[in-house]
Amino acid sequence: MNFGKPMLLGARRFAAGVDVAARGITLAVLSRRLFGSSPLRLEWLASVPLAREAMAGGDIVDRDAVVEALRSAFGQVPRECLGASMRCAMALPASATLVATVPLAQLAPLGCAADESRIYAELEPLVLAEAERVAGIERHELAVDWRVAPWAGALPGGTQVTIAATARAHLEARIECAAMAGVTLSAVDDEAHAALRAMRHAAAYELSPHEPYVALWIGAEGIRGWAMADNAIAREMRFPALEYADLVEALRDLVRDEQAGCAVVAGDIGLLRGVHFTLRDMGDVLGCPILPFECAALADPERPLAADLLHNPACAVAFGLALRGVSE
């Protein structure tokens, strides 16, 4: 096969991200060339409202309403973006997802090595037992995933196991709703980490390399924060939490005495009113400029998209999910 043909060189990989939340369904479609280096392109961005009773926290109550909204959202996608090769990912609510990181030596004190496929097959029962212990849910009711990677904390040279778990019912409900709408999911991801992926992408374009910054995601369950240094997570924060009296204390603990170059903020910024806070207040506490996430810079000028969505920080989750699809 001749991969040098101009037609193949111009081929693109498409991926969609779907954020299902109480406010409605947000859909983002990104593309990237299959060969050669080229920037991402935002192909489509859409939002379809849901009736208030369709969702109850992270639970899908009215599946028919969600299926109809999914059909409506995907029905607006340009024909050239659709195809069997388009990867689709959907978000799970942060409140329904548990992520834990454990040193490999603690999880498997007797040692555990990867097989020829670089898969730690012997870890599976140990990972399931740890997920059951942390989540407080029996393992047959959990959907669990994990990965083994070099330790990112204060133990250089070590290895860590990151475990992600959610109630199987949450996962199955989303897979079934997508299937009923004619959509095949390739991945399901935690909404907070999908938003972080989007904010890291934005920071790579807006900030100088190696410049420390803060990423903040505002969701229905609270605020998640990450202090980033050298493109790695230095510290994490959740609010509300028992260890913090208020949001000011949480933000100060996140940055400590270090100076951040910027704070990238995503999510539903209007929820800050519930804690009597504003973006300006946030910038004052952090001592740095605030940069709300937006998709506008990646939009194709020849394909006008809804301006209110292009500049809406709440689209970060859908964007981050699609970003995963074009990057894998």
Coordinates of C-alpha atoms in Angstrom, one line a residue:
M1 CA 0.0 0.0 0.0
N2 CA 1.4 3.4 -0.9
F3 CA 1.0 5.7 2.1
G4 CA 2.6 8.5 0.1
K5 CA -0.6 9.2 -1.9
P6 CA -1.9 12.7 -1.4
M7 CA -5.4 11.4 -0.7
L8 CA -4.1 9.4 2.3
L9 CA -1.8 12.1 3.5
G10 CA -4.9 14.4 3.9
A11 CA -6.9 11.8 5.7
R12 CA -8.1 12.7 9.2
R13 CA -8.9 10.9 12.4
F14 CA -12.2 12.0 14.0
A15 CA -13.3 11.6 17.6
A16 CA -16.3 12.7 19.6
G17 CA -16.7 13.5 23.2
V18 CA -20.1 13.4 24.9
D19 CA -20.8 15.0 28.3
V20 CA -24.1 13.9 29.8
A21 CA -25.1 16.1 32.7
A22 CA -28.2 17.5 34.3
R23 CA -27.9 20.7 32.2
G24 CA -28.0 18.7 29.0
I25 CA -25.8 16.9 26.6
T26 CA -22.7 18.5 25.1
L27 CA -21.0 17.0 22.0
A28 CA -17.6 18.0 20.7
V29 CA -16.0 16.5 17.6
L30 CA -12.3 16.9 16.9
S31 CA -10.0 15.8 14.1
R32 CA -6.3 15.4 13.4
R33 CA -4.4 14.3 10.3
L34 CA -3.5 10.6 10.3
F35 CA 0.0 11.3 8.9
G36 CA 2.3 14.2 9.6
S37 CA 2.1 16.8 12.3
S38 CA -0.9 19.1 12.2
P39 CA -2.9 21.0 14.8
L40 CA -6.2 19.8 16.1
R41 CA -9.3 21.1 14.4
L42 CA -12.7 21.5 16.1
E43 CA -15.2 20.1 13.6
W44 CA -18.4 20.4 15.6
L45 CA -19.8 21.6 18.9
A46 CA -23.4 21.2 20.0
S47 CA -25.6 21.2 23.1
V48 CA -29.0 19.6 23.6
P49 CA -31.0 20.4 26.8
L50 CA -32.4 17.6 29.0
A51 CA -35.6 17.8 31.1
R52 CA -34.8 18.3 34.8
E53 CA -36.2 15.0 35.8
A54 CA -34.0 13.1 33.2
M55 CA -31.0 13.0 35.6
A56 CA -30.7 12.6 39.3
G57 CA -27.1 13.4 40.2
G58 CA -25.0 10.8 38.3
D59 CA -28.0 8.5 37.7
I60 CA -29.8 8.4 34.4
V61 CA -33.5 8.4 35.4
D62 CA -35.2 8.9 32.0
R63 CA -33.2 6.8 29.5
D64 CA -35.6 7.6 26.6
A65 CA -35.0 11.3 27.1
V66 CA -31.2 10.8 27.1
V67 CA -31.4 8.6 24.0
E68 CA -33.5 11.2 22.2
A69 CA -31.0 14.0 23.1
L70 CA -28.1 11.9 21.9
R71 CA -29.8 11.3 18.6
S72 CA -30.5 15.0 18.2
A73 CA -26.9 15.9 19.0
F74 CA -25.3 13.4 16.6
G75 CA -27.9 14.2 14.0
Q76 CA -26.4 17.7 13.7
V77 CA -22.8 16.4 13.1
P78 CA -21.6 17.1 9.5
R79 CA -21.7 14.0 7.3
E80 CA -18.0 13.9 6.6
C81 CA -17.2 13.5 10.3
L82 CA -19.3 10.4 10.7
G83 CA -18.0 7.0 10.1
A84 CA -17.1 3.7 11.6
S85 CA -13.6 5.0 12.4
M86 CA -14.8 7.9 14.6
R87 CA -14.1 7.1 18.2
C88 CA -16.7 8.2 20.8
A89 CA -16.1 8.7 24.5
M90 CA -18.6 9.6 27.2
A91 CA -18.1 11.1 30.6
L92 CA -19.0 9.6 34.0
P93 CA -19.8 12.1 36.8
A94 CA -16.9 12.7 39.2
S95 CA -19.1 11.8 42.2
A96 CA -19.6 8.3 40.7
T97 CA -15.9 7.7 39.9
L98 CA -13.2 6.7 42.4
V99 CA -9.5 7.1 41.5
A100 CA -6.8 5.8 43.8
T101 CA -3.0 5.6 43.4
V102 CA -1.1 2.9 45.2
P103 CA 2.6 2.0 45.2
L104 CA 3.1 -1.3 43.4
A105 CA 5.2 -2.5 46.3
Q106 CA 2.3 -1.9 48.7
L107 CA -0.3 -3.6 46.5
A108 CA 2.0 -6.6 45.7
P109 CA 4.5 -6.9 48.5
L110 CA 5.9 -10.2 47.1
G111 CA 6.6 -8.5 43.7
C112 CA 4.8 -8.6 40.4
A113 CA 6.3 -8.4 36.9
A114 CA 4.9 -7.6 33.6
D115 CA 4.5 -10.4 31.0
E116 CA 5.6 -10.3 27.4
S117 CA 2.7 -8.0 26.5
R118 CA 3.6 -5.6 29.3
I119 CA 0.4 -6.5 31.1
Y120 CA 0.5 -7.2 34.8
A121 CA -2.0 -10.1 34.7
E122 CA -1.1 -11.2 38.2
L123 CA -2.3 -7.8 39.5
E124 CA -6.0 -8.3 38.6
P125 CA -7.2 -9.9 41.9
L126 CA -5.1 -7.5 44.0
V127 CA -6.5 -4.5 42.1
L128 CA -10.1 -5.7 42.4
A129 CA -9.6 -6.3 46.1
E130 CA -8.2 -2.8 46.6
A131 CA -11.0 -1.2 44.5
E132 CA -13.6 -3.1 46.7
R133 CA -11.9 -1.9 49.9
V134 CA -11.7 1.8 48.9
A135 CA -15.1 2.0 47.2
G136 CA -17.0 0.0 49.8
I137 CA -18.8 -1.9 47.0
E138 CA -18.5 -5.6 46.2
R139 CA -16.3 -6.2 43.3
H140 CA -19.0 -7.8 41.1
E141 CA -20.9 -4.5 41.3
L142 CA -17.8 -2.5 40.2
A143 CA -16.3 -1.7 36.8
V144 CA -12.6 -1.3 37.4
D145 CA -9.7 -0.2 35.2
W146 CA -6.0 0.3 36.1
R147 CA -2.6 1.2 34.8
V148 CA 1.0 0.7 36.0
A149 CA 3.4 3.6 35.5
P150 CA 6.5 5.1 37.0
W151 CA 5.8 6.8 40.4
A152 CA 5.0 10.5 40.0
G153 CA 5.4 11.4 43.6
A154 CA 8.3 11.5 46.0
L155 CA 9.6 8.0 45.4
P156 CA 11.9 8.3 42.3
G157 CA 12.5 5.1 40.5
G158 CA 9.4 3.4 42.0
T159 CA 6.2 2.2 40.3
Q160 CA 2.6 3.1 41.0
V161 CA -0.8 1.5 40.2
T162 CA -3.6 3.9 39.4
I163 CA -7.0 2.4 39.9
A164 CA -10.3 3.8 38.5
A165 CA -13.6 2.3 39.6
T166 CA -17.2 3.1 39.3
A167 CA -20.5 1.3 40.0
R168 CA -21.2 -1.0 37.1
A169 CA -24.8 0.4 36.9
H170 CA -23.5 3.8 35.9
L171 CA -21.3 2.4 33.2
E172 CA -24.0 0.1 31.8
A173 CA -26.6 2.8 31.7
R174 CA -24.4 5.0 29.5
I175 CA -23.4 2.2 27.2
E176 CA -27.0 1.2 26.7
C177 CA -28.2 4.7 26.1
A178 CA -25.5 5.3 23.5
A179 CA -26.3 2.0 21.8
M180 CA -30.0 2.8 21.6
A181 CA -29.0 6.1 20.0
G182 CA -26.9 4.3 17.4
V183 CA -23.6 5.3 19.0
T184 CA -20.8 2.9 19.9
L185 CA -18.6 4.0 22.8
S186 CA -14.9 3.3 22.7
A187 CA -14.2 4.7 26.2
V188 CA -15.9 6.1 29.3
D189 CA -13.9 8.6 31.4
D190 CA -14.2 10.6 34.6
E191 CA -15.5 14.1 33.8
A192 CA -13.0 15.8 36.0
H193 CA -10.0 14.1 34.4
A194 CA -11.5 14.8 30.9
A195 CA -11.7 18.5 31.8
L196 CA -8.1 18.4 33.1
R197 CA -7.0 16.9 29.8
A198 CA -8.6 19.8 28.0
M199 CA -7.1 22.4 30.3
R200 CA -3.6 20.9 29.9
H201 CA -4.0 21.2 26.1
A202 CA -5.1 24.9 26.4
A203 CA -2.2 25.6 28.8
A204 CA 0.3 24.2 26.3
Y205 CA -0.7 26.9 23.8
E206 CA -1.2 29.8 26.2
L207 CA 1.7 29.4 28.5
S208 CA 5.5 29.2 28.2
P209 CA 7.0 25.6 28.4
H210 CA 7.6 24.5 32.0
E211 CA 5.7 27.5 33.4
P212 CA 3.8 26.4 36.5
Y213 CA 0.0 26.9 36.5
V214 CA -3.2 25.9 38.2
A215 CA -6.0 24.0 36.6
L216 CA -9.5 24.3 38.2
W217 CA -12.7 22.4 37.3
I218 CA -16.0 23.5 38.7
G219 CA -18.6 20.8 38.8
A220 CA -22.0 20.1 40.4
E221 CA -20.2 18.2 43.2
G222 CA -17.6 20.9 43.9
I223 CA -14.3 22.1 42.7
R224 CA -11.2 20.1 41.7
G225 CA -7.8 21.7 41.5
W226 CA -4.4 20.7 40.2
A227 CA -1.1 22.5 40.7
M228 CA 0.9 21.8 37.5
A229 CA 4.7 21.9 37.3
D230 CA 6.7 20.8 34.2
N231 CA 3.5 19.4 32.8
A232 CA 3.0 17.0 35.7
I233 CA 0.6 17.1 38.7
A234 CA 2.4 18.4 41.8
R235 CA -0.6 18.6 44.1
E236 CA -4.4 18.1 43.9
M237 CA -7.3 19.7 45.8
R238 CA -11.0 18.9 46.3
F239 CA -13.5 21.3 47.7
P240 CA -15.7 21.0 49.7
A241 CA -13.6 18.8 52.0
L242 CA -13.4 18.4 55.8
E243 CA -9.8 19.8 55.9
Y244 CA -10.8 23.2 54.4
A245 CA -12.9 25.8 56.2
D246 CA -13.6 27.6 52.9
L247 CA -12.6 27.9 49.3
V248 CA -9.9 30.5 50.1
E249 CA -8.1 28.0 52.3
A250 CA -8.4 25.3 49.7
L251 CA -6.9 27.5 47.0
R252 CA -4.1 28.7 49.2
D253 CA -3.2 25.1 50.1
L254 CA -3.1 24.2 46.4
V255 CA -0.6 26.8 45.4
R256 CA 1.2 27.1 48.9
D257 CA 4.1 29.5 48.5
E258 CA 4.7 28.9 44.8
Q259 CA 3.8 31.5 42.2
A260 CA 1.6 30.2 39.4
G261 CA 1.8 31.8 36.0
C262 CA -1.9 31.4 35.3
A263 CA -5.0 29.6 36.4
V264 CA -7.0 27.8 33.7
V265 CA -10.6 27.4 34.8
A266 CA -13.3 25.1 33.3
G267 CA -16.7 23.9 34.1
D268 CA -19.9 25.7 35.2
I269 CA -18.5 29.0 36.5
G270 CA -22.0 30.1 37.5
L271 CA -21.8 27.6 40.4
L272 CA -19.3 29.8 42.1
R273 CA -22.2 32.0 43.2
G274 CA -23.2 29.2 45.5
V275 CA -20.1 29.8 47.6
H276 CA -20.2 33.6 47.1
F277 CA -17.1 33.7 45.0
T278 CA -16.1 35.1 41.6
L279 CA -13.3 34.5 39.1
R280 CA -11.8 37.8 40.2
D281 CA -11.8 36.6 43.8
M282 CA -10.1 33.4 42.6
G283 CA -7.4 35.4 40.8
D284 CA -6.8 37.5 43.9
V285 CA -6.3 34.4 46.1
L286 CA -4.1 32.6 43.7
G287 CA -2.1 35.8 42.8
C288 CA -2.2 35.1 39.0
P289 CA -4.4 35.8 35.9
I290 CA -7.5 33.7 35.3
L291 CA -7.9 32.1 31.9
P292 CA -11.4 30.5 31.3
F293 CA -11.2 27.5 29.0
E294 CA -12.7 28.0 25.5
C295 CA -12.6 26.1 22.2
A296 CA -12.8 29.1 19.9
A297 CA -9.1 29.0 18.8
L298 CA -9.5 25.5 17.2
A299 CA -12.7 26.2 15.3
D300 CA -12.6 26.1 11.5
P301 CA -13.5 29.7 10.2
E302 CA -15.2 28.1 7.2
R303 CA -17.6 26.2 9.5
P304 CA -19.3 28.7 11.9
L305 CA -20.2 27.2 15.2
A306 CA -22.4 28.5 18.1
A307 CA -20.4 31.4 19.7
D308 CA -21.9 30.7 23.1
L309 CA -20.5 27.2 23.1
L310 CA -17.1 28.2 21.6
H311 CA -16.5 30.5 24.6
N312 CA -18.2 28.3 27.2
P313 CA -15.8 26.8 29.8
A314 CA -18.4 24.0 30.5
C315 CA -17.5 22.5 27.1
A316 CA -14.1 21.4 28.5
V317 CA -15.4 17.9 29.4
A318 CA -16.7 17.1 25.9
F319 CA -13.5 18.6 24.4
G320 CA -11.2 16.5 26.7
L321 CA -13.1 13.3 25.8
A322 CA -12.7 13.9 22.1
L323 CA -9.1 14.9 22.6
R324 CA -8.5 11.4 24.1
G325 CA -9.9 9.8 21.0
V326 CA -7.7 11.6 18.5
S327 CA -4.6 11.2 20.6
E328 CA -4.8 7.4 21.2

